[in-house]
mmCIF file of C-alpha atoms in Angstrom:
data_model
loop_
_atom_site.group_PDB
_atom_site.id
_atom_site.type_symbol
_atom_site.label_atom_id
_atom_site.label_comp_id
_atom_site.label_asym_id
_atom_site.label_seq_id
_atom_site.Cartn_x
_atom_site.Cartn_y
_atom_site.Cartn_z
ATOM 1 C CA VAL M 1 6.022 -20.561 -23.846
ATOM 2 C CA VAL M 2 7.005 -17.140 -22.572
ATOM 3 C CA GLU M 3 6.875 -16.656 -18.839
ATOM 4 C CA ASP M 4 5.419 -13.375 -17.627
ATOM 5 C CA LEU M 5 8.037 -12.213 -15.124
ATOM 6 C CA SER M 6 5.816 -9.456 -13.774
ATOM 7 C CA ALA M 7 3.261 -12.032 -12.601
ATOM 8 C CA ARG M 8 5.855 -13.790 -10.447
ATOM 9 C CA GLY M 9 6.418 -12.771 -6.883
ATOM 10 C CA PRO M 10 9.389 -10.728 -5.801
ATOM 11 C CA ILE M 11 12.748 -12.340 -6.420
ATOM 12 C CA ASP M 12 13.376 -12.268 -2.663
ATOM 13 C CA ASP M 13 10.840 -15.067 -2.225
ATOM 14 C CA GLU M 14 12.916 -17.381 -4.411
ATOM 15 C CA LEU M 15 16.501 -16.514 -3.481
ATOM 16 C CA THR M 16 17.408 -19.963 -2.168
ATOM 17 C CA PRO M 17 16.506 -22.685 -4.642
ATOM 18 C CA ALA M 18 16.421 -26.200 -3.205
ATOM 19 C CA SER M 19 19.174 -27.449 -5.520
ATOM 20 C CA LEU M 20 21.780 -24.812 -4.534
ATOM 21 C CA GLN M 21 22.000 -24.737 -0.748
ATOM 22 C CA SER M 22 25.747 -24.182 -0.257
ATOM 23 C CA ILE M 23 28.793 -22.568 -1.826
ATOM 24 C CA ARG M 24 30.011 -26.063 -2.684
ATOM 25 C CA ASP M 25 26.778 -26.751 -4.603
ATOM 26 C CA GLY M 26 27.121 -23.410 -6.372
ATOM 27 C CA ALA M 27 30.730 -24.150 -7.319
ATOM 28 C CA TRP M 28 29.675 -27.539 -8.737
ATOM 29 C CA TRP M 29 26.902 -25.868 -10.739
ATOM 30 C CA ALA M 30 29.354 -23.238 -12.074
ATOM 31 C CA LEU M 31 31.881 -25.903 -13.096
ATOM 32 C CA VAL M 32 29.232 -27.985 -14.866
ATOM 33 C CA THR M 33 27.862 -24.898 -16.628
ATOM 34 C CA VAL M 34 31.156 -23.284 -17.681
ATOM 35 C CA THR M 35 32.518 -26.566 -19.035
ATOM 36 C CA THR M 36 29.242 -26.971 -20.985
ATOM 37 C CA VAL M 37 28.587 -30.437 -19.525
ATOM 38 C CA GLY M 38 25.161 -29.473 -18.157
ATOM 39 C CA TYR M 39 24.189 -32.507 -16.062
ATOM 40 C CA GLY M 40 20.952 -30.873 -14.946
ATOM 41 C CA ASP M 41 21.295 -31.903 -11.302
ATOM 42 C CA ALA M 42 21.464 -28.271 -10.190
ATOM 43 C CA VAL M 43 19.459 -25.664 -12.050
ATOM 44 C CA PRO M 44 18.570 -22.056 -11.216
ATOM 45 C CA HIS M 45 14.906 -21.420 -10.469
ATOM 46 C CA THR M 46 14.898 -17.636 -10.063
ATOM 47 C CA SER M 47 15.243 -14.838 -12.582
ATOM 48 C CA ALA M 48 18.423 -13.662 -10.872
ATOM 49 C CA GLY M 49 19.815 -17.191 -10.902
ATOM 50 C CA ARG M 50 19.021 -17.558 -14.572
ATOM 51 C CA ALA M 51 20.796 -14.269 -15.297
ATOM 52 C CA VAL M 52 23.905 -15.519 -13.488
ATOM 53 C CA ALA M 53 23.609 -18.796 -15.423
ATOM 54 C CA ALA M 54 23.450 -16.919 -18.724
ATOM 55 C CA VAL M 55 26.635 -15.009 -17.866
ATOM 56 C CA ALA M 56 28.372 -18.252 -16.819
ATOM 57 C CA MET M 57 27.319 -19.962 -20.054
ATOM 58 C CA PHE M 58 28.549 -17.070 -22.182
ATOM 59 C CA THR M 59 31.829 -16.956 -20.254
ATOM 60 C CA GLY M 60 32.310 -20.684 -20.772
ATOM 61 C CA VAL M 61 31.693 -20.528 -24.503
ATOM 62 C CA VAL M 62 33.971 -17.509 -24.981
ATOM 63 C CA GLY M 63 36.699 -18.997 -22.766
ATOM 64 C CA ILE M 64 36.727 -22.321 -24.573
ATOM 65 C CA SER M 65 36.606 -20.636 -27.990
ATOM 66 C CA MET M 66 39.480 -18.294 -27.156
ATOM 67 C CA SER M 67 41.557 -21.151 -25.739
ATOM 68 C CA PHE M 68 41.127 -23.281 -28.854
ATOM 69 C CA SER M 69 41.818 -20.293 -31.087
ATOM 70 C CA ILE M 70 45.090 -19.467 -29.332
ATOM 71 C CA ILE M 71 46.223 -23.098 -29.233
ATOM 72 C CA SER M 72 45.424 -23.702 -32.912
ATOM 73 C CA GLN M 73 47.205 -20.490 -33.961
ATOM 74 C CA GLU M 74 50.331 -21.466 -32.029
ATOM 75 C CA MET M 75 50.237 -24.984 -33.504
ATOM 76 C CA SER M 76 49.915 -23.495 -36.987
ATOM 77 C CA ASN M 77 52.875 -21.197 -36.338
ATOM 78 C CA VAL M 78 55.009 -24.122 -35.192
ATOM 79 C CA ARG M 79 53.964 -26.249 -38.169
ATOM 80 C CA HIS M 80 54.838 -23.525 -40.679
ATOM 81 C CA GLY M 81 58.087 -22.614 -38.937
ATOM 82 C CA GLU M 82 56.943 -19.154 -37.935
ATOM 83 C CA ARG M 83 58.134 -17.716 -34.658
ATOM 84 C CA SER M 84 55.711 -16.246 -32.215
ATOM 85 C CA PRO M 85 56.366 -12.565 -31.361
ATOM 86 C CA LYS M 86 56.649 -13.631 -27.717
ATOM 87 C CA THR M 87 59.614 -15.931 -28.456
ATOM 88 C CA THR M 88 61.558 -13.499 -30.641
ATOM 89 C CA SER M 89 64.756 -12.538 -28.870
ATOM 90 C CA HIS M 90 66.800 -9.411 -29.452
ATOM 91 C CA SER M 91 70.531 -9.051 -29.129
ATOM 92 C CA GLU M 92 71.678 -8.024 -25.666
ATOM 93 C CA ASN M 93 73.461 -5.009 -27.170
ATOM 94 C CA ASP M 94 70.441 -3.899 -29.212
ATOM 95 C CA LEU M 95 68.515 -1.599 -26.883
ATOM 96 C CA SER M 96 66.637 0.234 -29.614
ATOM 97 C CA GLY M 97 63.793 -2.272 -29.718
ATOM 98 C CA GLY M 98 63.663 -1.955 -33.494
ATOM 99 C CA GLY M 99 61.833 1.370 -33.465
ATOM 100 C CA THR M 100 62.652 5.035 -33.339
ATOM 101 C CA ALA M 101 62.627 7.085 -30.185
ATOM 102 C CA PRO M 102 60.370 10.148 -30.023
ATOM 103 C CA LEU M 103 62.149 13.501 -29.826
#
């Protein structure tokens, strides 16, 4: 079922949904959404709220995916004995950085 957004009243009429009355409630909703738990105790009822929810959901999915990707890559590097570029140390006397200086 597709909702006709133009038939709804102005968003101003629905700015304060009953389930999100305080910053604390909003923070709880954001935590539940970003961690992808989704209890359903606090849900957005307005178009603007749903847009914010969509951004929070996308951010949660991307954040979790990136975290697992980085962790698994580092674990793979450790398992195969490869050093991460961040942990590679240079000699104290070697100031060249391994490259050539522009003229």
